[in-house]
Amino acid sequence: PHDFLKEECAKLGFELPPYGQYGVGSIFFPAEKSVREECRFILNKHIGELGFELLGYRVVPTCNDHIGATAKSLEPWTEQVFIRHKSITDPAELERKIYVLKKYTTHFIGHNVEGNNGDFYFVSFSYKTLVYKGQLRTDQLETYYPDLRDERIISALALVHSRFSTNTFPKWKLAQPFKYIAHNGEINTVRGNLNWMSSKEALMESSFFSKEDILRLLPICDPAHSDSANLDSMVEILALGGRPLAHVMMMVIPEAYEFNHLMPDYKKAFYEYQASIMEPWDGPASICFTDGITVGATLDRNGLRPS
């Protein structure tokens, strides 16, 4: 919602560049102020280190009057950070560089900030998508975030998800949706998928990322996160690595093609080739996805989870 953000940032004393020339990160900061400011110091340092200019921060208005006691006890401090790159003007290249900044900062803070306890979290960081989420019921979302009741919040698409976590204890950062997907189901193969990814990281190379940036990205997945969060991380790296989003989803969640006599040979060949690159993320699931340009949905290979 560029016009909304431009007006709100002007009130705070800084001006946003045209759409596509800046990134906005939505961040859950730790509630403890001293830990929060240490995280902010590191993020600001990395912004400059990777060739970005910090434009400013915006505290996201929230109202916790109606949320549950458990959610309130774990409530993060939510801000948006606005940056632009000093030399990159192509939006797709900007998106990839923002991704490097996001992963690099997340890993560094996770390993070096005492008292963080995994609370620092980028809800989203992009030039084209913005996520609002939390440990909330559906009817609490727009009361918690007054932004969502503002008529200036305009978007070409919206992806909304409501679900209770079934295989991890609920956390603010593990609420749906993630950066690319909203996932309703289980990934039963997640341990094998994570081991596969870990074993391939030493072989990673890309024309879009320097060797130094690839090192900043690793590890791609995190065993401490949910199956949904890790699937999102896989979709993110494959999409930013140059594949169309539909291609990515067909890689990670292929159809059951081996004994499908109605499927044309060229499509079977596509799936056979992708199977040589990565194992499917398998389990009963319905998944909606977007990169901010394309939006779509897919079922698990056996169609077990209704959508």
PDB file of C-alpha atoms in Angstrom:
ATOM      1  CA  PRO A   1       0.000   0.000   0.000  1.00  0.00           C
ATOM      2  CA  HIS A   2       2.476   2.615  -1.240  1.00  0.00           C
ATOM      3  CA  ASP A   3       0.256   5.711  -0.899  1.00  0.00           C
ATOM      4  CA  PHE A   4      -0.647   4.826   2.693  1.00  0.00           C
ATOM      5  CA  LEU A   5       2.976   4.216   3.672  1.00  0.00           C
ATOM      6  CA  LYS A   6       4.175   7.378   1.903  1.00  0.00           C
ATOM      7  CA  GLU A   7       1.700   9.541   3.848  1.00  0.00           C
ATOM      8  CA  GLU A   8       2.469   7.863   7.173  1.00  0.00           C
ATOM      9  CA  CYS A   9       6.232   8.169   6.709  1.00  0.00           C
ATOM     10  CA  ALA A  10       5.905  11.841   5.745  1.00  0.00           C
ATOM     11  CA  LYS A  11       4.281  12.413   9.160  1.00  0.00           C
ATOM     12  CA  LEU A  12       7.409  10.889  10.726  1.00  0.00           C
ATOM     13  CA  GLY A  13       9.719  13.224   8.812  1.00  0.00           C
ATOM     14  CA  PHE A  14      11.111  11.074   5.995  1.00  0.00           C
ATOM     15  CA  GLU A  15      10.113  10.634   2.378  1.00  0.00           C
ATOM     16  CA  LEU A  16       9.706   7.355   0.524  1.00  0.00           C
ATOM     17  CA  PRO A  17      11.033   6.920  -3.031  1.00  0.00           C
ATOM     18  CA  PRO A  18       8.661   5.757  -5.794  1.00  0.00           C
ATOM     19  CA  TYR A  19       7.140   2.281  -5.519  1.00  0.00           C
ATOM     20  CA  GLY A  20       9.673  -0.418  -6.454  1.00  0.00           C
ATOM     21  CA  GLN A  21      12.651   1.653  -5.290  1.00  0.00           C
ATOM     22  CA  TYR A  22      12.503   0.879  -1.570  1.00  0.00           C
ATOM     23  CA  GLY A  23      11.865  -2.027   0.761  1.00  0.00           C
ATOM     24  CA  VAL A  24       9.671  -2.187   3.844  1.00  0.00           C
ATOM     25  CA  GLY A  25      10.341  -4.707   6.570  1.00  0.00           C
ATOM     26  CA  SER A  26       7.732  -5.626   9.147  1.00  0.00           C
ATOM     27  CA  ILE A  27       9.566  -6.697  12.297  1.00  0.00           C
ATOM     28  CA  PHE A  28       8.686  -8.371  15.582  1.00  0.00           C
ATOM     29  CA  PHE A  29      11.260  -6.968  18.006  1.00  0.00           C
ATOM     30  CA  PRO A  30      11.852  -8.435  21.493  1.00  0.00           C
ATOM     31  CA  ALA A  31       9.696  -6.716  24.108  1.00  0.00           C
ATOM     32  CA  GLU A  32      12.702  -6.010  26.379  1.00  0.00           C
ATOM     33  CA  LYS A  33      13.938  -2.539  25.375  1.00  0.00           C
ATOM     34  CA  SER A  34      17.675  -3.156  25.866  1.00  0.00           C
ATOM     35  CA  VAL A  35      17.542  -6.330  23.739  1.00  0.00           C
ATOM     36  CA  ARG A  36      15.372  -4.566  21.157  1.00  0.00           C
ATOM     37  CA  GLU A  37      17.835  -1.712  20.770  1.00  0.00           C
ATOM     38  CA  GLU A  38      20.778  -4.107  20.410  1.00  0.00           C
ATOM     39  CA  CYS A  39      18.876  -5.869  17.607  1.00  0.00           C
ATOM     40  CA  ARG A  40      18.145  -2.498  15.991  1.00  0.00           C
ATOM     41  CA  PHE A  41      21.827  -1.508  16.185  1.00  0.00           C
ATOM     42  CA  ILE A  42      22.853  -4.699  14.365  1.00  0.00           C
ATOM     43  CA  LEU A  43      20.144  -4.311  11.713  1.00  0.00           C
ATOM     44  CA  ASN A  44      21.194  -0.701  11.071  1.00  0.00           C
ATOM     45  CA  LYS A  45      24.823  -1.800  10.785  1.00  0.00           C
ATOM     46  CA  HIS A  46      23.938  -4.513   8.257  1.00  0.00           C
ATOM     47  CA  ILE A  47      21.783  -2.081   6.264  1.00  0.00           C
ATOM     48  CA  GLY A  48      24.854   0.065   5.641  1.00  0.00           C
ATOM     49  CA  GLU A  49      27.178  -2.914   5.178  1.00  0.00           C
ATOM     50  CA  LEU A  50      25.063  -4.295   2.300  1.00  0.00           C
ATOM     51  CA  GLY A  51      24.836  -0.988   0.464  1.00  0.00           C
ATOM     52  CA  PHE A  52      21.449   0.191   1.705  1.00  0.00           C
ATOM     53  CA  GLU A  53      20.404   3.532   3.142  1.00  0.00           C
ATOM     54  CA  LEU A  54      18.144   3.590   6.202  1.00  0.00           C
ATOM     55  CA  LEU A  55      15.169   5.856   5.539  1.00  0.00           C
ATOM     56  CA  GLY A  56      13.439   5.429   8.883  1.00  0.00           C
ATOM     57  CA  TYR A  57      11.331   3.350  11.241  1.00  0.00           C
ATOM     58  CA  ARG A  58       7.592   3.387  11.905  1.00  0.00           C
ATOM     59  CA  VAL A  59       6.085   1.928  15.073  1.00  0.00           C
ATOM     60  CA  VAL A  60       3.066  -0.088  13.907  1.00  0.00           C
ATOM     61  CA  PRO A  61      -0.034   0.975  15.857  1.00  0.00           C
ATOM     62  CA  THR A  62      -1.518  -1.912  17.872  1.00  0.00           C
ATOM     63  CA  CYS A  63      -4.342  -2.380  20.362  1.00  0.00           C
ATOM     64  CA  ASN A  64      -4.057  -5.396  22.666  1.00  0.00           C
ATOM     65  CA  ASP A  65      -7.247  -4.788  24.671  1.00  0.00           C
ATOM     66  CA  HIS A  66      -9.011  -7.829  23.259  1.00  0.00           C
ATOM     67  CA  ILE A  67      -6.263 -10.447  22.888  1.00  0.00           C
ATOM     68  CA  GLY A  68      -5.800 -13.442  25.187  1.00  0.00           C
ATOM     69  CA  ALA A  69      -3.610 -13.519  28.279  1.00  0.00           C
ATOM     70  CA  THR A  70      -1.065 -15.924  26.756  1.00  0.00           C
ATOM     71  CA  ALA A  71      -0.760 -13.910  23.564  1.00  0.00           C
ATOM     72  CA  LYS A  72      -0.412 -10.688  25.570  1.00  0.00           C
ATOM     73  CA  SER A  73       2.340 -12.154  27.763  1.00  0.00           C
ATOM     74  CA  LEU A  74       4.383 -12.966  24.649  1.00  0.00           C
ATOM     75  CA  GLU A  75       3.452  -9.863  22.639  1.00  0.00           C
ATOM     76  CA  PRO A  76       6.347  -8.475  20.570  1.00  0.00           C
ATOM     77  CA  TRP A  77       7.143  -4.837  19.769  1.00  0.00           C
ATOM     78  CA  THR A  78       6.175  -4.294  16.109  1.00  0.00           C
ATOM     79  CA  GLU A  79       7.852  -1.792  13.781  1.00  0.00           C
ATOM     80  CA  GLN A  80       8.333  -1.250  10.074  1.00  0.00           C
ATOM     81  CA  VAL A  81      11.750  -0.364   8.680  1.00  0.00           C
ATOM     82  CA  PHE A  82      12.171   1.445   5.354  1.00  0.00           C
ATOM     83  CA  ILE A  83      15.333   1.185   3.247  1.00  0.00           C
ATOM     84  CA  ARG A  84      16.581   1.896  -0.265  1.00  0.00           C
ATOM     85  CA  HIS A  85      19.716   0.694  -1.993  1.00  0.00           C
ATOM     86  CA  LYS A  86      22.400   3.165  -2.983  1.00  0.00           C
ATOM     87  CA  SER A  87      22.997   1.643  -6.424  1.00  0.00           C
ATOM     88  CA  ILE A  88      20.343  -0.998  -7.249  1.00  0.00           C
ATOM     89  CA  THR A  89      17.335   0.292  -9.190  1.00  0.00           C
ATOM     90  CA  ASP A  90      15.898  -2.937 -10.649  1.00  0.00           C
ATOM     91  CA  PRO A  91      13.060  -4.108  -8.346  1.00  0.00           C
ATOM     92  CA  ALA A  92      13.814  -7.837  -8.791  1.00  0.00           C
ATOM     93  CA  GLU A  93      17.470  -7.300  -7.895  1.00  0.00           C
ATOM     94  CA  LEU A  94      16.404  -5.131  -4.958  1.00  0.00           C
ATOM     95  CA  GLU A  95      14.165  -7.958  -3.697  1.00  0.00           C
ATOM     96  CA  ARG A  96      17.080 -10.411  -3.743  1.00  0.00           C
ATOM     97  CA  LYS A  97      19.383  -8.014  -1.889  1.00  0.00           C
ATOM     98  CA  ILE A  98      16.676  -7.416   0.732  1.00  0.00           C
ATOM     99  CA  TYR A  99      16.454 -11.196   1.143  1.00  0.00           C
ATOM    100  CA  VAL A 100      20.185 -11.388   1.855  1.00  0.00           C
ATOM    101  CA  LEU A 101      19.879  -8.596   4.429  1.00  0.00           C
ATOM    102  CA  LYS A 102      16.952 -10.367   6.099  1.00  0.00           C
ATOM    103  CA  LYS A 103      18.636 -13.774   6.392  1.00  0.00           C
ATOM    104  CA  TYR A 104      22.044 -12.338   7.338  1.00  0.00           C
ATOM    105  CA  THR A 105      20.586 -10.218  10.139  1.00  0.00           C
ATOM    106  CA  THR A 106      18.317 -12.994  11.421  1.00  0.00           C
ATOM    107  CA  HIS A 107      21.243 -15.444  11.673  1.00  0.00           C
ATOM    108  CA  PHE A 108      23.604 -12.905  13.259  1.00  0.00           C
ATOM    109  CA  ILE A 109      21.145 -11.760  15.917  1.00  0.00           C
ATOM    110  CA  GLY A 110      20.123 -15.349  16.624  1.00  0.00           C
ATOM    111  CA  HIS A 111      23.729 -16.279  17.392  1.00  0.00           C
ATOM    112  CA  ASN A 112      24.980 -13.106  19.077  1.00  0.00           C
ATOM    113  CA  VAL A 113      22.269 -11.235  20.992  1.00  0.00           C
ATOM    114  CA  GLU A 114      21.826 -12.531  24.522  1.00  0.00           C
ATOM    115  CA  GLY A 115      18.225 -12.461  25.680  1.00  0.00           C
ATOM    116  CA  ASN A 116      16.799 -12.462  22.165  1.00  0.00           C
ATOM    117  CA  ASN A 117      15.582 -16.075  22.490  1.00  0.00           C
ATOM    118  CA  GLY A 118      14.505 -16.164  18.865  1.00  0.00           C
ATOM    119  CA  ASP A 119      12.083 -13.258  19.357  1.00  0.00           C
ATOM    120  CA  PHE A 120      13.573 -10.969  16.695  1.00  0.00           C
ATOM    121  CA  TYR A 121      11.707 -11.877  13.515  1.00  0.00           C
ATOM    122  CA  PHE A 122      11.074 -10.388  10.080  1.00  0.00           C
ATOM    123  CA  VAL A 123       7.345 -10.873   9.481  1.00  0.00           C
ATOM    124  CA  SER A 124       7.994  -9.710   5.903  1.00  0.00           C
ATOM    125  CA  PHE A 125      10.660  -7.707   4.066  1.00  0.00           C
ATOM    126  CA  SER A 126      10.008  -6.783   0.468  1.00  0.00           C
ATOM    127  CA  TYR A 127       9.406  -4.010  -2.037  1.00  0.00           C
ATOM    128  CA  LYS A 128       6.008  -5.467  -2.984  1.00  0.00           C
ATOM    129  CA  THR A 129       4.444  -7.427  -0.095  1.00  0.00           C
ATOM    130  CA  LEU A 130       3.569  -6.524   3.492  1.00  0.00           C
ATOM    131  CA  VAL A 131       2.373  -8.999   6.149  1.00  0.00           C
ATOM    132  CA  TYR A 132       0.330  -8.340   9.276  1.00  0.00           C
ATOM    133  CA  LYS A 133      -0.071 -11.338  11.577  1.00  0.00           C
ATOM    134  CA  GLY A 134      -0.001 -12.475  15.177  1.00  0.00           C
ATOM    135  CA  GLN A 135      -1.105 -14.936  17.826  1.00  0.00           C
ATOM    136  CA  LEU A 136      -4.692 -13.817  17.286  1.00  0.00           C
ATOM    137  CA  ARG A 137      -8.163 -15.043  16.440  1.00  0.00           C
ATOM    138  CA  THR A 138      -9.579 -14.018  13.088  1.00  0.00           C
ATOM    139  CA  ASP A 139     -11.859 -11.370  14.603  1.00  0.00           C
ATOM    140  CA  GLN A 140      -8.944  -9.869  16.567  1.00  0.00           C
ATOM    141  CA  LEU A 141      -6.757  -9.089  13.563  1.00  0.00           C
ATOM    142  CA  GLU A 142      -8.225  -5.780  12.430  1.00  0.00           C
ATOM    143  CA  THR A 143      -8.820  -4.561  15.998  1.00  0.00           C
ATOM    144  CA  TYR A 144      -5.211  -5.349  16.927  1.00  0.00           C
ATOM    145  CA  TYR A 145      -3.830  -3.605  13.809  1.00  0.00           C
ATOM    146  CA  PRO A 146      -5.711  -0.313  13.187  1.00  0.00           C
ATOM    147  CA  ASP A 147      -3.809  -0.045   9.879  1.00  0.00           C
ATOM    148  CA  LEU A 148      -6.090  -2.752   8.466  1.00  0.00           C
ATOM    149  CA  ARG A 149      -9.157  -0.570   9.046  1.00  0.00           C
ATOM    150  CA  ASP A 150      -7.627   2.346   7.127  1.00  0.00           C
ATOM    151  CA  GLU A 151      -9.237   2.920   3.722  1.00  0.00           C
ATOM    152  CA  ARG A 152      -5.846   3.922   2.304  1.00  0.00           C
ATOM    153  CA  ILE A 153      -4.612   0.330   2.670  1.00  0.00           C
ATOM    154  CA  ILE A 154      -4.992  -0.669  -0.988  1.00  0.00           C
ATOM    155  CA  SER A 155      -3.561  -3.788  -2.608  1.00  0.00           C
ATOM    156  CA  ALA A 156      -3.865  -5.627  -5.905  1.00  0.00           C
ATOM    157  CA  LEU A 157      -4.214  -8.868  -3.943  1.00  0.00           C
ATOM    158  CA  ALA A 158      -4.671 -10.099  -0.397  1.00  0.00           C
ATOM    159  CA  LEU A 159      -3.970 -13.487   1.143  1.00  0.00           C
ATOM    160  CA  VAL A 160      -5.588 -14.197   4.519  1.00  0.00           C
ATOM    161  CA  HIS A 161      -5.223 -17.321   6.673  1.00  0.00           C
ATOM    162  CA  SER A 162      -6.686 -18.521   9.959  1.00  0.00           C
ATOM    163  CA  ARG A 163      -5.435 -21.679  11.620  1.00  0.00           C
ATOM    164  CA  PHE A 164      -4.381 -23.067  14.988  1.00  0.00           C
ATOM    165  CA  SER A 165      -0.907 -24.614  15.070  1.00  0.00           C
ATOM    166  CA  THR A 166      -1.200 -28.380  15.545  1.00  0.00           C
ATOM    167  CA  ASN A 167       2.390 -29.590  15.749  1.00  0.00           C
ATOM    168  CA  THR A 168       4.149 -26.650  17.444  1.00  0.00           C
ATOM    169  CA  PHE A 169       3.196 -24.474  20.401  1.00  0.00           C
ATOM    170  CA  PRO A 170       1.575 -21.264  19.095  1.00  0.00           C
ATOM    171  CA  LYS A 171       3.949 -18.320  18.709  1.00  0.00           C
ATOM    172  CA  TRP A 172       3.516 -14.877  17.246  1.00  0.00           C
ATOM    173  CA  LYS A 173       6.148 -15.471  14.581  1.00  0.00           C
ATOM    174  CA  LEU A 174       4.756 -18.883  13.583  1.00  0.00           C
ATOM    175  CA  ALA A 175       1.303 -17.497  12.812  1.00  0.00           C
ATOM    176  CA  GLN A 176       0.190 -17.674   9.185  1.00  0.00           C
ATOM    177  CA  PRO A 177       0.816 -16.413   6.576  1.00  0.00           C
ATOM    178  CA  PHE A 178       4.559 -16.430   5.978  1.00  0.00           C
ATOM    179  CA  LYS A 179       6.480 -14.509   3.311  1.00  0.00           C
ATOM    180  CA  TYR A 180       5.240 -16.557   0.345  1.00  0.00           C
ATOM    181  CA  ILE A 181       2.714 -19.118   1.556  1.00  0.00           C
ATOM    182  CA  ALA A 182      -0.282 -19.722   3.780  1.00  0.00           C
ATOM    183  CA  HIS A 183      -0.330 -23.399   4.645  1.00  0.00           C
ATOM    184  CA  ASN A 184      -3.173 -25.482   6.076  1.00  0.00           C
ATOM    185  CA  GLY A 185      -1.935 -28.988   6.782  1.00  0.00           C
ATOM    186  CA  GLU A 186       1.060 -31.098   7.724  1.00  0.00           C
ATOM    187  CA  ILE A 187       4.393 -31.731   6.026  1.00  0.00           C
ATOM    188  CA  ASN A 188       5.029 -35.297   7.169  1.00  0.00           C
ATOM    189  CA  THR A 189       8.413 -35.460   5.441  1.00  0.00           C
ATOM    190  CA  VAL A 190       9.803 -32.268   7.000  1.00  0.00           C
ATOM    191  CA  ARG A 191      12.744 -33.890   8.841  1.00  0.00           C
ATOM    192  CA  GLY A 192      13.970 -35.527   5.646  1.00  0.00           C
ATOM    193  CA  ASN A 193      13.381 -32.312   3.713  1.00  0.00           C
ATOM    194  CA  LEU A 194      15.494 -30.336   6.184  1.00  0.00           C
ATOM    195  CA  ASN A 195      18.295 -32.912   6.069  1.00  0.00           C
ATOM    196  CA  TRP A 196      18.201 -32.833   2.268  1.00  0.00           C
ATOM    197  CA  MET A 197      18.466 -29.043   2.225  1.00  0.00           C
ATOM    198  CA  SER A 198      21.297 -29.040   4.748  1.00  0.00           C
ATOM    199  CA  SER A 199      23.255 -31.560   2.676  1.00  0.00           C
ATOM    200  CA  LYS A 200      22.904 -29.440  -0.487  1.00  0.00           C
ATOM    201  CA  GLU A 201      23.900 -26.072   0.964  1.00  0.00           C
ATOM    202  CA  ALA A 202      27.602 -26.615   0.305  1.00  0.00           C
ATOM    203  CA  LEU A 203      26.796 -26.995  -3.408  1.00  0.00           C
ATOM    204  CA  MET A 204      24.692 -23.860  -3.740  1.00  0.00           C
ATOM    205  CA  GLU A 205      25.630 -21.361  -6.414  1.00  0.00           C
ATOM    206  CA  SER A 206      23.660 -18.828  -8.408  1.00  0.00           C
ATOM    207  CA  SER A 207      24.152 -16.148 -11.018  1.00  0.00           C
ATOM    208  CA  PHE A 208      21.883 -13.949  -8.866  1.00  0.00           C
ATOM    209  CA  PHE A 209      23.851 -14.232  -5.607  1.00  0.00           C
ATOM    210  CA  SER A 210      27.576 -13.806  -4.957  1.00  0.00           C
ATOM    211  CA  LYS A 211      29.440 -16.485  -3.004  1.00  0.00           C
ATOM    212  CA  GLU A 212      29.658 -14.056  -0.091  1.00  0.00           C
ATOM    213  CA  ASP A 213      25.904 -13.472  -0.157  1.00  0.00           C
ATOM    214  CA  ILE A 214      25.189 -17.211  -0.293  1.00  0.00           C
ATOM    215  CA  LEU A 215      27.222 -17.646   2.894  1.00  0.00           C
ATOM    216  CA  ARG A 216      25.102 -14.913   4.487  1.00  0.00           C
ATOM    217  CA  LEU A 217      21.936 -16.815   3.518  1.00  0.00           C
ATOM    218  CA  LEU A 218      22.893 -20.106   5.165  1.00  0.00           C
ATOM    219  CA  PRO A 219      21.267 -22.007   6.704  1.00  0.00           C
ATOM    220  CA  ILE A 220      18.165 -21.678   4.542  1.00  0.00           C
ATOM    221  CA  CYS A 221      15.881 -23.671   6.880  1.00  0.00           C
ATOM    222  CA  ASP A 222      15.651 -23.852  10.677  1.00  0.00           C
ATOM    223  CA  PRO A 223      14.683 -27.063  12.525  1.00  0.00           C
ATOM    224  CA  ALA A 224      13.350 -24.920  15.385  1.00  0.00           C
ATOM    225  CA  HIS A 225      10.671 -23.478  13.093  1.00  0.00           C
ATOM    226  CA  SER A 226       7.412 -25.114  12.016  1.00  0.00           C
ATOM    227  CA  ASP A 227       6.950 -27.211   8.877  1.00  0.00           C
ATOM    228  CA  SER A 228       5.063 -24.276   7.318  1.00  0.00           C
ATOM    229  CA  ALA A 229       7.876 -21.825   8.061  1.00  0.00           C
ATOM    230  CA  ASN A 230      10.497 -24.132   6.575  1.00  0.00           C
ATOM    231  CA  LEU A 231       8.443 -24.827   3.458  1.00  0.00           C
ATOM    232  CA  ASP A 232       8.117 -21.058   3.048  1.00  0.00           C
ATOM    233  CA  SER A 233      11.905 -20.701   3.303  1.00  0.00           C
ATOM    234  CA  MET A 234      12.333 -23.283   0.548  1.00  0.00           C
ATOM    235  CA  VAL A 235       9.794 -21.580  -1.721  1.00  0.00           C
ATOM    236  CA  GLU A 236      11.510 -18.241  -1.079  1.00  0.00           C
ATOM    237  CA  ILE A 237      15.022 -19.340  -2.083  1.00  0.00           C
ATOM    238  CA  LEU A 238      13.785 -21.196  -5.178  1.00  0.00           C
ATOM    239  CA  ALA A 239      11.702 -18.217  -6.343  1.00  0.00           C
ATOM    240  CA  LEU A 240      14.425 -15.642  -5.715  1.00  0.00           C
ATOM    241  CA  GLY A 241      16.864 -17.988  -7.454  1.00  0.00           C
ATOM    242  CA  GLY A 242      15.076 -17.217 -10.728  1.00  0.00           C
ATOM    243  CA  ARG A 243      12.227 -19.716 -11.060  1.00  0.00           C
ATOM    244  CA  PRO A 244       8.613 -18.661 -11.724  1.00  0.00           C
ATOM    245  CA  LEU A 245       6.466 -19.173  -8.641  1.00  0.00           C
ATOM    246  CA  ALA A 246       4.240 -21.834 -10.264  1.00  0.00           C
ATOM    247  CA  HIS A 247       7.396 -23.752 -11.228  1.00  0.00           C
ATOM    248  CA  VAL A 248       8.578 -23.589  -7.618  1.00  0.00           C
ATOM    249  CA  MET A 249       5.298 -24.944  -6.252  1.00  0.00           C
ATOM    250  CA  MET A 250       5.389 -27.836  -8.750  1.00  0.00           C
ATOM    251  CA  MET A 251       8.903 -28.652  -7.517  1.00  0.00           C
ATOM    252  CA  VAL A 252       8.138 -28.689  -3.812  1.00  0.00           C
ATOM    253  CA  ILE A 253       4.646 -30.231  -4.054  1.00  0.00           C
ATOM    254  CA  PRO A 254       4.557 -32.347  -7.230  1.00  0.00           C
ATOM    255  CA  GLU A 255       1.487 -34.170  -8.441  1.00  0.00           C
ATOM    256  CA  ALA A 256       1.338 -37.969  -8.148  1.00  0.00           C
ATOM    257  CA  TYR A 257       2.527 -38.509 -11.709  1.00  0.00           C
ATOM    258  CA  GLU A 258       4.074 -41.992 -11.871  1.00  0.00           C
ATOM    259  CA  PHE A 259       0.872 -43.961 -12.537  1.00  0.00           C
ATOM    260  CA  ASN A 260      -1.269 -41.140 -13.898  1.00  0.00           C
ATOM    261  CA  HIS A 261      -2.126 -42.383 -17.405  1.00  0.00           C
ATOM    262  CA  LEU A 262      -4.019 -39.188 -18.169  1.00  0.00           C
ATOM    263  CA  MET A 263      -0.967 -36.960 -17.698  1.00  0.00           C
ATOM    264  CA  PRO A 264       0.922 -36.063 -20.911  1.00  0.00           C
ATOM    265  CA  ASP A 265       4.484 -37.344 -21.228  1.00  0.00           C
ATOM    266  CA  TYR A 266       6.063 -33.890 -21.286  1.00  0.00           C
ATOM    267  CA  LYS A 267       4.559 -33.114 -17.880  1.00  0.00           C
ATOM    268  CA  LYS A 268       5.724 -36.432 -16.425  1.00  0.00           C
ATOM    269  CA  ALA A 269       9.185 -35.648 -17.762  1.00  0.00           C
ATOM    270  CA  PHE A 270       9.099 -32.288 -15.984  1.00  0.00           C
ATOM    271  CA  TYR A 271       8.266 -33.950 -12.661  1.00  0.00           C
ATOM    272  CA  GLU A 272      10.887 -36.688 -13.144  1.00  0.00           C
ATOM    273  CA  TYR A 273      13.538 -34.058 -13.754  1.00  0.00           C
ATOM    274  CA  GLN A 274      12.540 -32.029 -10.674  1.00  0.00           C
ATOM    275  CA  ALA A 275      12.600 -35.235  -8.592  1.00  0.00           C
ATOM    276  CA  SER A 276      16.299 -35.526  -9.413  1.00  0.00           C
ATOM    277  CA  ILE A 277      16.848 -32.064  -7.902  1.00  0.00           C
ATOM    278  CA  MET A 278      14.776 -32.229  -4.729  1.00  0.00           C
ATOM    279  CA  GLU A 279      12.522 -34.477  -2.703  1.00  0.00           C
ATOM    280  CA  PRO A 280       8.833 -33.495  -2.448  1.00  0.00           C
ATOM    281  CA  TRP A 281       7.528 -31.797   0.684  1.00  0.00           C
ATOM    282  CA  ASP A 282       4.768 -34.325   1.243  1.00  0.00           C
ATOM    283  CA  GLY A 283       1.719 -34.504   3.470  1.00  0.00           C
ATOM    284  CA  PRO A 284      -1.968 -33.555   3.588  1.00  0.00           C
ATOM    285  CA  ALA A 285      -1.944 -29.837   2.841  1.00  0.00           C
ATOM    286  CA  SER A 286      -3.741 -26.990   1.133  1.00  0.00           C
ATOM    287  CA  ILE A 287      -1.437 -24.128   0.228  1.00  0.00           C
ATOM    288  CA  CYS A 288      -2.088 -20.605  -1.014  1.00  0.00           C
ATOM    289  CA  PHE A 289       0.910 -18.675  -2.300  1.00  0.00           C
ATOM    290  CA  THR A 290       1.957 -15.305  -3.639  1.00  0.00           C
ATOM    291  CA  ASP A 291       5.101 -13.371  -4.478  1.00  0.00           C
ATOM    292  CA  GLY A 292       3.188 -10.100  -4.629  1.00  0.00           C
ATOM    293  CA  ILE A 293       2.648 -10.426  -8.386  1.00  0.00           C
ATOM    294  CA  THR A 294       1.194 -13.913  -8.897  1.00  0.00           C
ATOM    295  CA  VAL A 295      -1.329 -15.457  -6.514  1.00  0.00           C
ATOM    296  CA  GLY A 296      -2.473 -19.077  -6.561  1.00  0.00           C
ATOM    297  CA  ALA A 297      -3.268 -22.238  -4.635  1.00  0.00           C
ATOM    298  CA  THR A 298      -2.440 -25.922  -4.786  1.00  0.00           C
ATOM    299  CA  LEU A 299      -3.379 -29.181  -3.078  1.00  0.00           C
ATOM    300  CA  ASP A 300      -1.163 -31.978  -1.806  1.00  0.00           C
ATOM    301  CA  ARG A 301      -0.444 -34.743  -4.323  1.00  0.00           C
ATOM    302  CA  ASN A 302      -3.287 -36.924  -3.073  1.00  0.00           C
ATOM    303  CA  GLY A 303      -5.842 -34.164  -2.539  1.00  0.00           C
ATOM    304  CA  LEU A 304      -6.293 -35.145   1.110  1.00  0.00           C
ATOM    305  CA  ARG A 305      -6.778 -31.689   2.624  1.00  0.00           C
ATOM    306  CA  PRO A 306      -9.871 -29.729   1.505  1.00  0.00           C
ATOM    307  CA  SER A 307      -9.344 -26.239   0.152  1.00  0.00           C
TER     308      SER A 307
END
